[in-house]
Amino acid sequence: MKALIIFVYFFVIILAPFSSYSQAIIINHENAFLEPIPAWAIKKASDSLHIAYGHTSHGSQITYGMKALANQTTDLLGYKGDFYCWKEYHEVYGDNPCLDIDDGFKPGDLGHNGDTTWAASTRDYLLHEERAKDINVVMWSWCGGCSDNTDEGIQKYLNAMSNLEQDFPDITFIYMTGHLDHWSDATLKHNNQLIRDYCIANNKVLYDFADIESYDPDNNYFEFANDNCDYYNADGSKLGNWAEEWQNSHVLGHDWYQCSAAHSKPLNGNRKAYAAWWMWARLIGWQPDINIVEITQQPLNDSVCDSGTAMFSIDFNSSDSIRWQVQTVDTLPFIDIFENDIYSGTTEKSLTVYTPDNSFSGYKFRCKVYLDDTFAISNPAYLQVVNTIPAIVKYYTEIICYDLTFFGGKNPSPGSCKWNVLEGDAVIGFPYQNETDITNLSHGKNTFEYITSYLGCNDTLQFDVYRYDSLNIINQDTLLNPITGDDLSFSINIAGDLEFAQWYKGDNILNNGTKYSSVNSPNLLIKNVENSDKGYYWCDLRGYCNEMFSDSVFVDITNATSNSERESNIIIYPNPVNNRLNIKSNQDIMSIEVYGIN
C-alpha cells in the first residue's frame, strides 16, 4: 500500500496545473548542467509543454543555445540523444516529439522603467490568437531593462506578472532576471535581487539569467562581470573573459559546443540552454533530489509464428528489483509471472516467452521496476501469435513437352505470395500473384518454390517441373542376314527424350538373358544367332511426350558349313590360258575378283 500511495502522489504531481507549486523553482548557475537531466523528463517536457517566449537579442541566447544543442552529433557530456529539438509547430524528429516554442510570439521584451506593453500583448495573444490555444507556459526576457529600472518599475513588472497568473491560472508564467551589465552593476544587482526575493517568497518559477552569467561551469563566481562574460576588478579594470578561458582549457564537442549567443560567447549560450532544459524538466514534475526509476528503454511488441520464442526487454537507470507481469485478458489485471516452462527471466531485464500455441496471442507484458520506496511501470508490450498461411500449390504439370506451362497456388489472403525459380532459366510471368504462366523452361529439371507470407511468418513449398522433347526416329537397320553362330546387333538412332524401350520378336516380348541383352534400349544384341532367331524384330519406344514404333526388321539366317566340311585350299589351274581361270573348291564361291590378267 505504501508503494501504491507514492505512485499516485507522483502521478498527481505530473498532471497538476503548471502554475501550482508548493515552493519556488529557481533556475540558476547550479542548474546549468545537462548530465543530471533524465531522458524521460526531456521527452515528457517535449510532449507536454507549449511555450510562448517573447524576447529580443539577449533573450535569444536561450533559444539559439537550445537549437545548436539539438544538432549535436558528438560525445557531448550528458548528451542523451536526439531529444533536445524544438520547433514552433510541434514537429517530430523520428520517434521523438520536439518541444513546442512559439519563439518571439509578440514583438519586444520586458521594456524599461515600468513599461508593461508586453503584458497587454500577452493577454491579447492568449485570448484571441488560434496558435495560443494550447499554450501552458509564457516567458519574457529583459534586454537591458533591469539596468536602468527603479523599485517602482520592478514592482510594476511583478504586479503585471501576478495579474496574468490570476487571469490565466492554468498557465505557468516564468519570471526572469536581467542580463549582466558591468556599467550599471549596483542598480542591476539590486533590481535582480528584488525579483529573486519576490519569486522565493511567492513560490514562483524564476529563470535567473544574471546568476547563470556570473559563474563558470567549475562554480567560480565573477562578482563584476558583463553579458559578454568579461570580468573586472572592483576598480573597473578588465581581468579577462571567463567563458573564453574555460573554453580554451576544455574540449570542444565534449565539454562545450559551438553556438551563436548574442552579445556573448558560446559557453554562455550552452549554459543558458542547459538551464532551460532543467527548467522544462522541473515544470513537468522532475525532482532532481529524489531518487526515482528512469526507464530508458521500453519493451517492444513481439510476434511469433504459430509457436516459438518471444522476447521483451527493458532498461533503466537503477533498481532494487524488477518483476515482469502479464495481462491475459483486457478486463483482468496484470499479474506477476514466475519462472516455469513458458517464462524465463521474470526478474531480469529481458523476459523470454516460449509460446506454446496461438492462445497466447494478445497477451500484454510489462515490467515493474522497484527502487527504494518507489517503483516505475513500463509501457505494455503485446505478444502476437501469427498463424502461418501454408504454401499450397493447387495445380502444376510435373512433365511438359512445351516451353509454356501454368502454376496455381492457394490464395494466401490476407497475406502475400511469391514464386521463385531455384534451378533453370524459366521466366515467371506474375511472380507476386497466386496464378501465373511460366515460359522459357530449361530442358530437363526446373525447380521452383512458392512462398506465402503474413505478418513476418513464411511458408515455402518446393517442387520440380521437367521439360522434355518428343521422340523422333532418325534411322534404323533394315534387312539383316547374319550367319549362325555370330552375334547380331540392331541399332535405332533416335532424337528426343526416351523414357522406356521394349524389343519384340513378332508379338513376343524379349527379355534380357543369355540370348538377348539391352532389350530395353534402342540397341538390341542377339548372341550366338541360330536358325530359330529368324523372324521380324521391332521396338516399342516410349518417350515422356510420345510413343513410337520402329519398322520391323527381318532377320534371315544363313547356315554356316562345319569345319570338317571345309577345304581350305582353293586350286586355280592351269596358269591363265587364253584368258580363262579354272577353279576347284569344296566351298561355295559367292564372288571372285580377278585383277591384272593380261
Coordinates of C-alpha atoms in Angstrom, one line a residue:
M1 CA 0.0 0.0 0.0
K2 CA 2.9 2.3 0.7
A3 CA 4.3 1.9 -2.8
L4 CA 0.8 2.5 -4.3
I5 CA 0.4 5.8 -2.4
I6 CA 3.8 7.0 -3.5
F7 CA 3.0 6.2 -7.1
V8 CA -0.3 8.0 -7.0
Y9 CA 1.3 11.1 -5.5
F10 CA 3.9 11.1 -8.2
F11 CA 1.2 10.9 -10.8
V12 CA -0.6 13.8 -9.3
I13 CA 2.5 16.0 -9.5
I14 CA 2.9 15.3 -13.2
L15 CA -0.7 16.2 -14.1
A16 CA -1.2 19.1 -11.7
P17 CA -1.6 22.6 -13.3
F18 CA 1.7 24.0 -14.2
S19 CA 1.2 27.2 -12.2
S20 CA 0.7 25.4 -8.9
Y21 CA 3.9 24.8 -7.0
S22 CA 4.5 24.2 -3.3
Q23 CA 7.8 26.1 -3.4
A24 CA 9.7 28.3 -5.7
I25 CA 11.5 26.8 -8.7
I26 CA 14.7 28.9 -9.1
I27 CA 16.8 28.1 -12.1
N28 CA 20.3 29.5 -11.8
H29 CA 24.0 28.5 -12.3
E30 CA 23.5 25.4 -10.2
N31 CA 21.1 24.1 -12.8
A32 CA 23.2 24.9 -15.9
F33 CA 24.2 21.3 -16.5
L34 CA 22.9 18.8 -18.9
E35 CA 24.1 15.5 -17.4
P36 CA 21.6 15.3 -14.4
I37 CA 18.5 15.8 -16.5
P38 CA 17.0 12.3 -17.3
A39 CA 15.9 11.4 -20.8
W40 CA 12.3 10.6 -19.6
A41 CA 11.9 14.2 -18.3
I42 CA 13.2 15.7 -21.5
K43 CA 10.8 13.5 -23.5
K44 CA 7.9 14.3 -21.2
A45 CA 8.6 18.0 -21.4
S46 CA 8.7 17.9 -25.2
D47 CA 5.4 16.1 -25.2
S48 CA 3.6 18.2 -22.6
L49 CA 4.8 21.8 -22.8
H50 CA 3.7 24.5 -25.2
I51 CA 5.7 27.6 -24.6
A52 CA 5.3 31.2 -25.7
Y53 CA 8.6 33.1 -25.5
G54 CA 9.0 36.8 -26.0
H55 CA 12.4 38.3 -26.3
T56 CA 14.9 40.4 -28.2
S57 CA 18.6 39.8 -28.8
H58 CA 19.8 38.9 -25.2
G59 CA 16.9 36.5 -24.8
S60 CA 17.8 34.7 -28.0
Q61 CA 20.8 33.2 -26.1
I62 CA 18.4 30.6 -24.7
T63 CA 16.7 29.5 -28.0
Y64 CA 19.9 29.7 -30.0
G65 CA 21.7 27.6 -27.5
M66 CA 18.9 25.1 -27.5
K67 CA 18.8 25.0 -31.3
A68 CA 22.6 24.2 -31.5
L69 CA 22.2 21.6 -28.7
A70 CA 19.6 19.7 -30.7
N71 CA 22.0 19.3 -33.6
Q72 CA 24.9 17.8 -31.7
T73 CA 26.4 14.5 -33.0
T74 CA 29.3 14.4 -30.7
D75 CA 30.1 12.8 -27.3
L76 CA 29.0 16.0 -25.5
L77 CA 29.0 15.4 -21.8
G78 CA 25.5 14.5 -20.6
Y79 CA 24.0 14.3 -24.1
K80 CA 21.3 11.6 -24.2
G81 CA 20.4 11.5 -27.9
D82 CA 18.0 13.3 -30.2
F83 CA 15.7 14.5 -27.6
Y84 CA 16.6 18.2 -27.4
C85 CA 14.9 19.6 -30.6
W86 CA 12.4 22.4 -30.5
K87 CA 10.2 23.7 -33.2
E88 CA 7.3 26.2 -33.4
Y89 CA 4.7 23.7 -34.7
H90 CA 5.4 20.6 -32.7
E91 CA 7.3 18.9 -35.4
V92 CA 8.6 15.4 -34.9
Y93 CA 12.2 14.0 -35.3
G94 CA 12.0 10.2 -35.7
D95 CA 10.0 8.8 -32.8
N96 CA 10.6 11.9 -30.5
P97 CA 8.4 15.0 -30.4
C98 CA 10.1 18.4 -30.4
L99 CA 9.5 20.9 -27.7
D100 CA 6.8 23.4 -28.9
I101 CA 8.1 27.0 -28.5
D102 CA 6.3 29.9 -30.2
D103 CA 9.5 31.9 -30.3
G104 CA 9.1 35.7 -30.4
F105 CA 5.3 35.2 -30.1
K106 CA 5.0 39.0 -29.7
P107 CA 7.4 41.8 -30.6
G108 CA 9.6 43.4 -27.9
D109 CA 10.8 42.4 -24.5
L110 CA 10.1 43.4 -20.8
G111 CA 10.9 47.0 -21.6
H112 CA 12.2 49.8 -19.4
N113 CA 11.0 51.8 -16.3
G114 CA 7.7 50.1 -15.7
D115 CA 6.6 49.7 -19.3
T116 CA 4.0 46.9 -19.4
T117 CA 3.3 46.8 -23.1
W118 CA 4.4 43.2 -23.1
A119 CA 1.7 42.3 -20.6
A120 CA -1.1 43.7 -22.8
S121 CA 0.2 41.9 -25.9
T122 CA 0.4 38.7 -23.9
R123 CA -3.2 39.0 -22.8
D124 CA -4.3 39.7 -26.4
Y125 CA -2.3 36.7 -27.6
L126 CA -3.8 34.3 -25.1
L127 CA -7.3 35.5 -25.6
H128 CA -7.6 35.9 -29.3
E129 CA -4.9 34.0 -31.3
E130 CA -5.5 30.5 -32.5
R131 CA -1.9 29.5 -32.1
A132 CA -2.2 30.2 -28.4
K133 CA -4.9 27.7 -27.7
D134 CA -2.6 25.1 -26.3
I135 CA 0.0 27.4 -24.6
N136 CA 0.7 26.4 -21.0
V137 CA 4.0 28.3 -20.4
V138 CA 4.7 32.0 -21.0
M139 CA 8.2 33.5 -20.6
W140 CA 9.5 37.0 -21.3
S141 CA 13.1 38.2 -21.1
W142 CA 14.8 41.5 -20.4
C143 CA 17.1 43.3 -22.7
G144 CA 18.8 46.0 -20.6
G145 CA 15.5 46.9 -18.7
C146 CA 16.8 45.9 -15.3
S147 CA 20.0 48.0 -15.6
D148 CA 18.1 51.3 -15.7
N149 CA 14.9 50.5 -13.7
T150 CA 13.6 51.6 -10.4
D151 CA 12.0 49.9 -7.5
E152 CA 8.6 51.1 -8.7
G153 CA 9.3 49.9 -12.2
I154 CA 10.3 46.4 -11.0
Q155 CA 7.2 46.3 -8.8
K156 CA 5.1 47.1 -11.9
Y157 CA 6.7 44.1 -13.6
L158 CA 5.9 41.9 -10.7
N159 CA 2.3 43.1 -10.4
A160 CA 1.7 42.6 -14.1
M161 CA 3.0 39.0 -13.9
S162 CA 0.8 38.3 -10.9
N163 CA -2.2 39.7 -12.7
L164 CA -1.6 37.4 -15.7
E165 CA -1.2 34.4 -13.3
Q166 CA -4.6 35.2 -11.7
D167 CA -6.3 35.6 -15.1
F168 CA -4.8 32.5 -16.6
P169 CA -4.4 30.1 -13.7
D170 CA -3.6 27.1 -16.0
I171 CA -0.5 28.8 -17.5
T172 CA 2.9 28.9 -15.8
F173 CA 4.5 32.4 -16.1
I174 CA 8.2 32.3 -15.9
Y175 CA 10.0 35.3 -14.2
M176 CA 13.4 36.4 -15.3
T177 CA 16.3 38.5 -14.1
G178 CA 18.2 40.9 -16.4
H179 CA 21.5 40.2 -18.1
L180 CA 24.7 41.4 -16.6
D181 CA 25.8 45.0 -17.2
H182 CA 29.1 46.0 -15.6
W183 CA 28.5 49.7 -16.2
S184 CA 25.3 49.6 -14.1
D185 CA 26.4 47.0 -11.7
A186 CA 24.8 48.2 -8.5
T187 CA 21.4 49.1 -10.0
L188 CA 21.2 45.8 -11.9
K189 CA 22.2 43.7 -8.8
H190 CA 19.6 45.5 -6.7
N191 CA 16.8 45.1 -9.2
N192 CA 17.6 41.4 -9.9
Q193 CA 17.6 40.7 -6.2
L194 CA 14.1 42.3 -5.8
I195 CA 12.9 39.8 -8.4
R196 CA 14.6 36.9 -6.7
D197 CA 13.2 37.7 -3.3
Y198 CA 9.7 38.0 -4.7
C199 CA 9.8 34.7 -6.5
I200 CA 11.2 32.9 -3.5
A201 CA 8.6 34.4 -1.2
N202 CA 5.7 33.7 -3.5
N203 CA 6.7 30.2 -4.9
K204 CA 7.2 31.4 -8.5
V205 CA 9.3 30.0 -11.3
L206 CA 12.4 32.1 -11.9
Y207 CA 15.0 31.8 -14.7
D208 CA 17.9 33.7 -13.2
F209 CA 19.6 34.9 -16.3
A210 CA 22.1 37.1 -14.4
D211 CA 23.1 34.4 -12.0
I212 CA 23.9 31.9 -14.8
E213 CA 26.3 34.5 -16.4
S214 CA 28.1 35.1 -13.1
Y215 CA 29.6 31.6 -12.7
D216 CA 31.7 29.3 -14.9
P217 CA 31.0 25.6 -15.0
D218 CA 33.5 25.0 -12.2
N219 CA 31.4 27.2 -9.9
N220 CA 33.9 30.1 -9.9
Y221 CA 32.0 33.3 -9.1
F222 CA 32.7 36.5 -11.0
E223 CA 31.4 39.4 -9.0
F224 CA 32.0 42.1 -11.6
A225 CA 31.2 40.6 -15.0
N226 CA 29.1 41.6 -18.0
D227 CA 26.9 39.9 -20.6
N228 CA 30.0 39.1 -22.8
C229 CA 31.5 37.1 -19.9
D230 CA 34.2 39.7 -19.4
Y231 CA 35.1 40.1 -15.7
Y232 CA 36.6 43.1 -13.9
N233 CA 38.0 44.0 -10.5
A234 CA 36.2 46.4 -8.2
D235 CA 38.1 49.3 -9.7
G236 CA 36.7 48.5 -13.2
S237 CA 39.8 47.1 -14.7
K238 CA 39.2 44.2 -17.1
L239 CA 40.8 41.0 -15.9
G240 CA 39.7 38.5 -18.6
N241 CA 36.9 36.6 -20.1
W242 CA 35.8 33.6 -18.1
A243 CA 34.0 31.9 -21.0
E244 CA 36.9 32.1 -23.4
E245 CA 39.3 30.9 -20.7
W246 CA 37.2 27.9 -19.8
Q247 CA 36.6 27.0 -23.5
N248 CA 40.3 27.2 -24.2
S249 CA 41.1 24.8 -21.4
H250 CA 38.4 22.2 -22.3
V251 CA 37.5 20.0 -25.2
L252 CA 35.1 21.3 -27.9
G253 CA 32.4 18.7 -28.6
H254 CA 32.8 17.1 -25.2
D255 CA 32.8 19.8 -22.6
W256 CA 31.2 22.5 -24.7
Y257 CA 29.7 23.1 -28.1
Q258 CA 29.6 25.9 -30.7
C259 CA 26.5 28.0 -30.8
S260 CA 25.6 31.6 -31.5
A261 CA 25.0 33.6 -28.4
A262 CA 24.0 37.3 -29.0
H263 CA 26.4 39.7 -27.2
S264 CA 28.3 36.8 -25.6
K265 CA 30.3 33.6 -26.0
P266 CA 29.2 30.0 -27.0
L267 CA 29.8 28.7 -23.4
N268 CA 27.2 31.2 -22.1
G269 CA 24.7 30.0 -24.7
N270 CA 25.5 26.4 -23.7
R271 CA 24.7 27.1 -20.1
K272 CA 21.5 29.1 -20.9
A273 CA 20.3 26.1 -22.9
Y274 CA 21.2 23.6 -20.2
A275 CA 19.4 25.7 -17.6
A276 CA 16.3 26.0 -19.8
W277 CA 16.0 22.2 -20.2
W278 CA 16.4 21.8 -16.5
M279 CA 13.5 24.2 -16.0
W280 CA 11.3 22.5 -18.6
A281 CA 12.0 19.2 -16.8
R282 CA 11.1 20.7 -13.4
L283 CA 7.8 22.0 -14.8
I284 CA 6.6 18.5 -15.7
G285 CA 7.5 17.1 -12.2
W286 CA 11.1 16.0 -12.3
Q287 CA 12.6 16.2 -8.8
P288 CA 16.4 16.1 -9.0
D289 CA 16.8 15.4 -5.3
I290 CA 14.5 12.4 -5.3
N291 CA 15.9 9.0 -6.4
I292 CA 13.4 7.7 -8.9
V293 CA 13.4 5.0 -11.5
E294 CA 14.0 6.2 -15.0
I295 CA 13.0 3.7 -17.7
T296 CA 15.3 4.4 -20.6
Q297 CA 14.2 1.6 -22.9
Q298 CA 10.6 0.4 -23.1
P299 CA 9.7 -3.1 -24.1
L300 CA 8.6 -3.5 -27.7
N301 CA 5.8 -5.6 -29.2
D302 CA 6.9 -9.0 -30.5
S303 CA 5.3 -11.7 -32.6
V304 CA 5.9 -15.4 -33.3
C305 CA 4.7 -17.7 -36.0
D306 CA 2.3 -20.5 -34.8
S307 CA 4.5 -21.1 -31.8
G308 CA 8.0 -20.1 -30.8
T309 CA 10.1 -17.8 -28.7
A310 CA 9.3 -14.2 -28.0
M311 CA 11.4 -11.7 -26.1
F312 CA 10.7 -8.4 -24.3
S313 CA 13.5 -6.2 -23.0
I314 CA 13.7 -3.1 -20.8
D315 CA 16.4 -0.9 -19.5
F316 CA 16.5 1.7 -16.7
N317 CA 18.9 3.8 -14.6
S318 CA 18.7 1.9 -11.3
S319 CA 16.6 -0.6 -9.4
D320 CA 16.5 -2.8 -6.3
S321 CA 14.5 -5.5 -8.1
I322 CA 12.2 -6.0 -11.0
R323 CA 9.2 -8.3 -11.8
W324 CA 7.6 -8.9 -15.2
Q325 CA 3.8 -9.1 -15.3
V326 CA 1.3 -10.4 -17.8
Q327 CA -2.3 -9.5 -18.6
T328 CA -4.1 -12.3 -20.4
V329 CA -7.4 -10.5 -21.0
D330 CA -8.1 -6.8 -21.1
T331 CA -10.7 -7.0 -18.4
L332 CA -8.2 -8.7 -16.0
P333 CA -5.4 -7.0 -14.0
F334 CA -1.7 -7.6 -14.7
I335 CA -0.3 -10.3 -12.5
D336 CA 3.3 -11.2 -11.6
I337 CA 4.8 -14.1 -13.5
F338 CA 7.4 -16.6 -12.3
E339 CA 9.9 -19.0 -13.8
N340 CA 8.4 -22.1 -15.5
D341 CA 8.5 -23.9 -18.8
I342 CA 6.9 -20.9 -20.6
Y343 CA 8.6 -17.9 -18.9
S344 CA 12.3 -17.3 -18.3
G345 CA 14.0 -14.2 -17.0
T346 CA 11.0 -13.0 -15.0
T347 CA 13.3 -10.9 -12.7
E348 CA 15.8 -9.9 -15.4
K349 CA 15.9 -7.1 -18.0
S350 CA 14.9 -9.5 -20.8
L351 CA 11.9 -11.8 -20.5
T352 CA 11.7 -14.8 -22.7
V353 CA 8.3 -16.3 -23.5
Y354 CA 8.3 -19.8 -25.0
T355 CA 4.9 -19.5 -26.7
P356 CA 3.2 -22.9 -27.0
D357 CA 0.4 -22.0 -29.3
N358 CA -1.8 -19.2 -30.6
S359 CA -3.8 -19.0 -27.3
F360 CA -1.1 -16.5 -26.1
S361 CA -1.9 -14.1 -28.9
G362 CA -3.0 -10.7 -27.4
Y363 CA -1.2 -11.2 -24.1
K364 CA 0.3 -8.0 -22.7
F365 CA 3.6 -7.9 -20.8
R366 CA 5.0 -5.1 -18.7
C367 CA 7.8 -4.7 -16.2
K368 CA 7.6 -3.3 -12.7
V369 CA 10.9 -1.7 -11.5
Y370 CA 11.4 -1.1 -7.8
L371 CA 13.8 1.4 -6.2
D372 CA 13.7 2.3 -2.5
D373 CA 10.1 3.1 -1.7
T374 CA 9.1 3.9 -5.3
F375 CA 8.6 2.0 -8.5
A376 CA 8.0 2.6 -12.2
I377 CA 6.0 0.5 -14.6
S378 CA 6.9 0.1 -18.2
N379 CA 4.6 0.5 -21.1
P380 CA 2.8 -2.7 -22.0
A381 CA 4.1 -4.7 -24.9
Y382 CA 1.9 -7.0 -27.0
L383 CA 2.6 -10.6 -28.0
Q384 CA 1.1 -11.6 -31.3
V385 CA 0.9 -15.2 -32.4
V386 CA 0.5 -15.3 -36.2
N387 CA -0.9 -18.4 -37.9
T388 CA 1.3 -19.2 -40.8
I389 CA -0.6 -19.5 -44.1
P390 CA 0.5 -22.8 -45.7
A391 CA 2.1 -22.7 -49.1
I392 CA -0.2 -24.9 -51.2
V393 CA 0.2 -25.3 -55.0
K394 CA -3.2 -26.3 -56.4
Y395 CA -2.0 -27.2 -59.9
Y396 CA 1.1 -27.6 -62.0
T397 CA 2.3 -30.1 -64.5
E398 CA 5.3 -32.1 -63.5
I399 CA 6.3 -33.2 -67.0
I400 CA 5.7 -31.0 -70.0
C401 CA 6.7 -31.1 -73.7
Y402 CA 6.4 -27.4 -74.5
D403 CA 8.0 -24.2 -73.4
L404 CA 4.9 -22.9 -71.6
T405 CA 3.0 -24.0 -68.5
F406 CA 0.9 -22.6 -65.7
F407 CA 1.0 -22.7 -61.9
G408 CA -1.8 -22.1 -59.5
G409 CA -1.2 -21.6 -55.7
K410 CA -3.8 -21.3 -53.0
N411 CA -4.6 -17.6 -52.4
P412 CA -2.8 -16.6 -49.2
S413 CA -5.2 -13.8 -48.3
P414 CA -4.8 -11.8 -46.1
G415 CA -1.1 -12.5 -46.7
S416 CA 1.0 -12.3 -49.9
C417 CA 2.8 -14.8 -52.1
K418 CA 5.8 -15.1 -54.4
W419 CA 7.1 -17.6 -57.0
N420 CA 10.8 -18.1 -57.4
V421 CA 13.0 -20.0 -59.8
L422 CA 15.6 -22.1 -57.9
E423 CA 17.0 -24.1 -60.8
G424 CA 16.8 -23.4 -64.6
D425 CA 16.2 -20.4 -66.7
A426 CA 12.4 -20.3 -66.6
V427 CA 10.6 -16.9 -66.6
I428 CA 7.7 -16.3 -64.2
G429 CA 5.0 -14.1 -65.7
F430 CA 3.4 -12.9 -62.5
P431 CA 5.7 -13.7 -59.6
Y432 CA 3.5 -12.0 -56.9
Q433 CA 0.2 -13.5 -57.9
N434 CA -1.1 -16.9 -56.9
E435 CA -1.7 -17.9 -60.5
T436 CA 0.9 -17.3 -63.2
D437 CA 2.3 -18.5 -66.6
I438 CA 5.8 -19.9 -66.9
T439 CA 7.9 -19.6 -70.1
N440 CA 11.4 -20.4 -71.2
L441 CA 11.7 -23.6 -69.2
S442 CA 15.1 -25.3 -69.4
H443 CA 15.4 -28.7 -70.9
G444 CA 15.3 -31.3 -68.1
K445 CA 14.8 -30.3 -64.4
N446 CA 13.4 -27.0 -63.4
T447 CA 13.0 -26.3 -59.6
F448 CA 10.5 -23.7 -58.3
E449 CA 9.3 -22.5 -54.9
Y450 CA 6.0 -21.0 -53.8
I451 CA 6.3 -18.7 -50.7
T452 CA 3.4 -17.4 -48.6
S453 CA 4.0 -14.5 -46.1
Y454 CA 1.8 -13.0 -43.4
L455 CA 3.0 -10.6 -40.7
G456 CA 6.5 -11.9 -41.0
C457 CA 5.6 -15.6 -41.0
N458 CA 6.5 -17.5 -44.1
D459 CA 5.9 -21.0 -45.5
T460 CA 7.7 -22.4 -48.5
L461 CA 6.9 -25.3 -50.9
Q462 CA 9.5 -26.5 -53.4
F463 CA 8.6 -28.6 -56.5
D464 CA 10.2 -29.8 -59.8
V465 CA 9.0 -29.5 -63.4
Y466 CA 10.6 -31.4 -66.2
R467 CA 10.6 -30.3 -69.8
Y468 CA 11.3 -33.0 -72.4
D469 CA 11.4 -33.2 -76.2
S470 CA 9.3 -35.6 -78.3
L471 CA 10.8 -38.8 -79.7
N472 CA 11.8 -39.0 -83.4
I473 CA 13.5 -41.9 -85.2
I474 CA 16.3 -40.7 -87.3
N475 CA 17.3 -44.0 -89.0
Q476 CA 17.4 -47.7 -88.2
D477 CA 18.7 -51.0 -89.6
T478 CA 16.5 -52.7 -92.3
L479 CA 17.4 -56.2 -93.6
L480 CA 19.9 -58.3 -91.6
N481 CA 21.4 -61.6 -92.8
P482 CA 23.7 -63.0 -90.1
I483 CA 25.5 -66.4 -90.2
T484 CA 24.6 -68.8 -87.5
G485 CA 26.9 -68.5 -84.5
D486 CA 27.5 -64.8 -85.0
D487 CA 26.3 -62.1 -82.6
L488 CA 23.8 -59.7 -84.2
S489 CA 23.2 -56.1 -83.2
F490 CA 20.2 -53.9 -84.0
S491 CA 20.6 -50.1 -84.0
I492 CA 17.9 -47.4 -83.9
N493 CA 19.1 -43.8 -84.0
I494 CA 16.6 -41.5 -82.2
A495 CA 16.3 -37.9 -81.1
G496 CA 14.3 -36.7 -78.1
D497 CA 13.9 -37.9 -74.6
L498 CA 13.4 -41.7 -74.2
E499 CA 11.7 -43.0 -71.1
F500 CA 11.3 -46.7 -71.9
A501 CA 12.1 -49.1 -74.8
Q502 CA 10.9 -52.7 -75.4
W503 CA 12.1 -55.1 -78.2
Y504 CA 9.7 -57.6 -79.6
K505 CA 10.1 -60.6 -82.0
G506 CA 6.9 -60.7 -83.7
D507 CA 4.3 -60.5 -80.9
N508 CA 6.7 -61.8 -78.2
I509 CA 8.3 -59.6 -75.7
L510 CA 12.1 -60.1 -75.4
N511 CA 13.7 -60.4 -72.1
N512 CA 17.4 -59.9 -71.1
G513 CA 19.2 -63.2 -70.6
T514 CA 21.8 -65.5 -72.3
K515 CA 20.2 -64.9 -75.7
Y516 CA 19.2 -61.3 -75.6
S517 CA 20.6 -58.2 -74.0
S518 CA 19.7 -54.4 -74.0
V519 CA 16.1 -55.3 -74.7
N520 CA 15.0 -52.0 -73.1
S521 CA 17.2 -49.8 -75.2
P522 CA 17.3 -48.7 -78.8
N523 CA 20.2 -51.1 -79.5
L524 CA 19.3 -54.9 -79.2
L525 CA 22.0 -57.6 -79.1
I526 CA 21.3 -61.2 -80.1
K527 CA 24.0 -63.5 -79.0
N528 CA 25.1 -66.7 -81.0
V529 CA 22.5 -66.5 -83.7
E530 CA 20.6 -69.7 -84.5
N531 CA 18.1 -70.6 -87.2
S532 CA 15.4 -70.2 -84.6
D533 CA 16.2 -66.5 -84.4
K534 CA 14.9 -65.9 -87.9
G535 CA 12.0 -63.6 -87.9
Y536 CA 10.8 -60.0 -87.6
Y537 CA 12.1 -57.7 -84.9
W538 CA 10.8 -54.3 -83.8
C539 CA 11.0 -51.9 -80.9
D540 CA 8.3 -50.0 -78.9
L541 CA 9.9 -46.6 -78.0
R542 CA 8.1 -44.6 -75.3
G543 CA 9.1 -41.1 -74.6
Y544 CA 7.8 -38.6 -72.0
C545 CA 6.0 -36.8 -74.7
N546 CA 5.1 -39.5 -77.2
E547 CA 5.4 -43.2 -78.2
M548 CA 6.9 -44.5 -81.5
F549 CA 7.2 -48.0 -83.1
S550 CA 10.3 -48.9 -85.2
D551 CA 9.9 -50.6 -88.5
S552 CA 10.0 -54.4 -88.4
V553 CA 13.4 -55.7 -89.4
F554 CA 13.6 -59.2 -91.0
V555 CA 16.4 -61.3 -89.9
D556 CA 17.3 -64.1 -92.3
I557 CA 19.8 -66.7 -91.1
T558 CA 22.5 -68.3 -93.2
N559 CA 23.7 -71.7 -92.1
A560 CA 27.4 -71.9 -91.7
T561 CA 29.4 -75.0 -93.0
S562 CA 31.0 -77.1 -90.4
N563 CA 34.8 -77.1 -90.1
S564 CA 35.1 -80.7 -91.1
E565 CA 33.4 -80.0 -94.4
R566 CA 35.5 -77.1 -95.3
E567 CA 38.6 -77.3 -97.5
S568 CA 40.9 -74.6 -97.0
N569 CA 42.7 -74.8 -100.3
I570 CA 41.3 -73.2 -103.5
I571 CA 43.0 -74.6 -106.6
I572 CA 43.3 -72.4 -109.6
Y573 CA 44.6 -74.2 -112.7
P574 CA 46.3 -74.0 -115.0
N575 CA 48.1 -70.7 -115.0
P576 CA 45.8 -68.5 -117.0
V577 CA 45.5 -69.8 -120.6
N578 CA 43.6 -68.0 -123.2
N579 CA 42.2 -65.6 -120.5
R580 CA 40.4 -68.4 -118.6
L581 CA 40.8 -69.5 -115.0
N582 CA 39.8 -73.0 -113.8
I583 CA 38.9 -73.0 -110.1
K584 CA 38.4 -76.2 -107.9
S585 CA 37.0 -75.8 -104.3
N586 CA 34.6 -77.7 -102.0
Q587 CA 33.3 -74.4 -100.7
D588 CA 30.6 -72.3 -102.3
I589 CA 32.2 -69.4 -104.0
M590 CA 29.9 -66.3 -103.9
S591 CA 32.2 -64.0 -105.8
I592 CA 35.7 -63.7 -107.1
E593 CA 37.5 -60.6 -108.2
V594 CA 40.5 -61.0 -110.6
Y595 CA 43.0 -58.3 -111.2
G596 CA 45.9 -57.9 -113.6
I597 CA 45.1 -60.7 -116.1
N598 CA 46.9 -59.9 -119.3

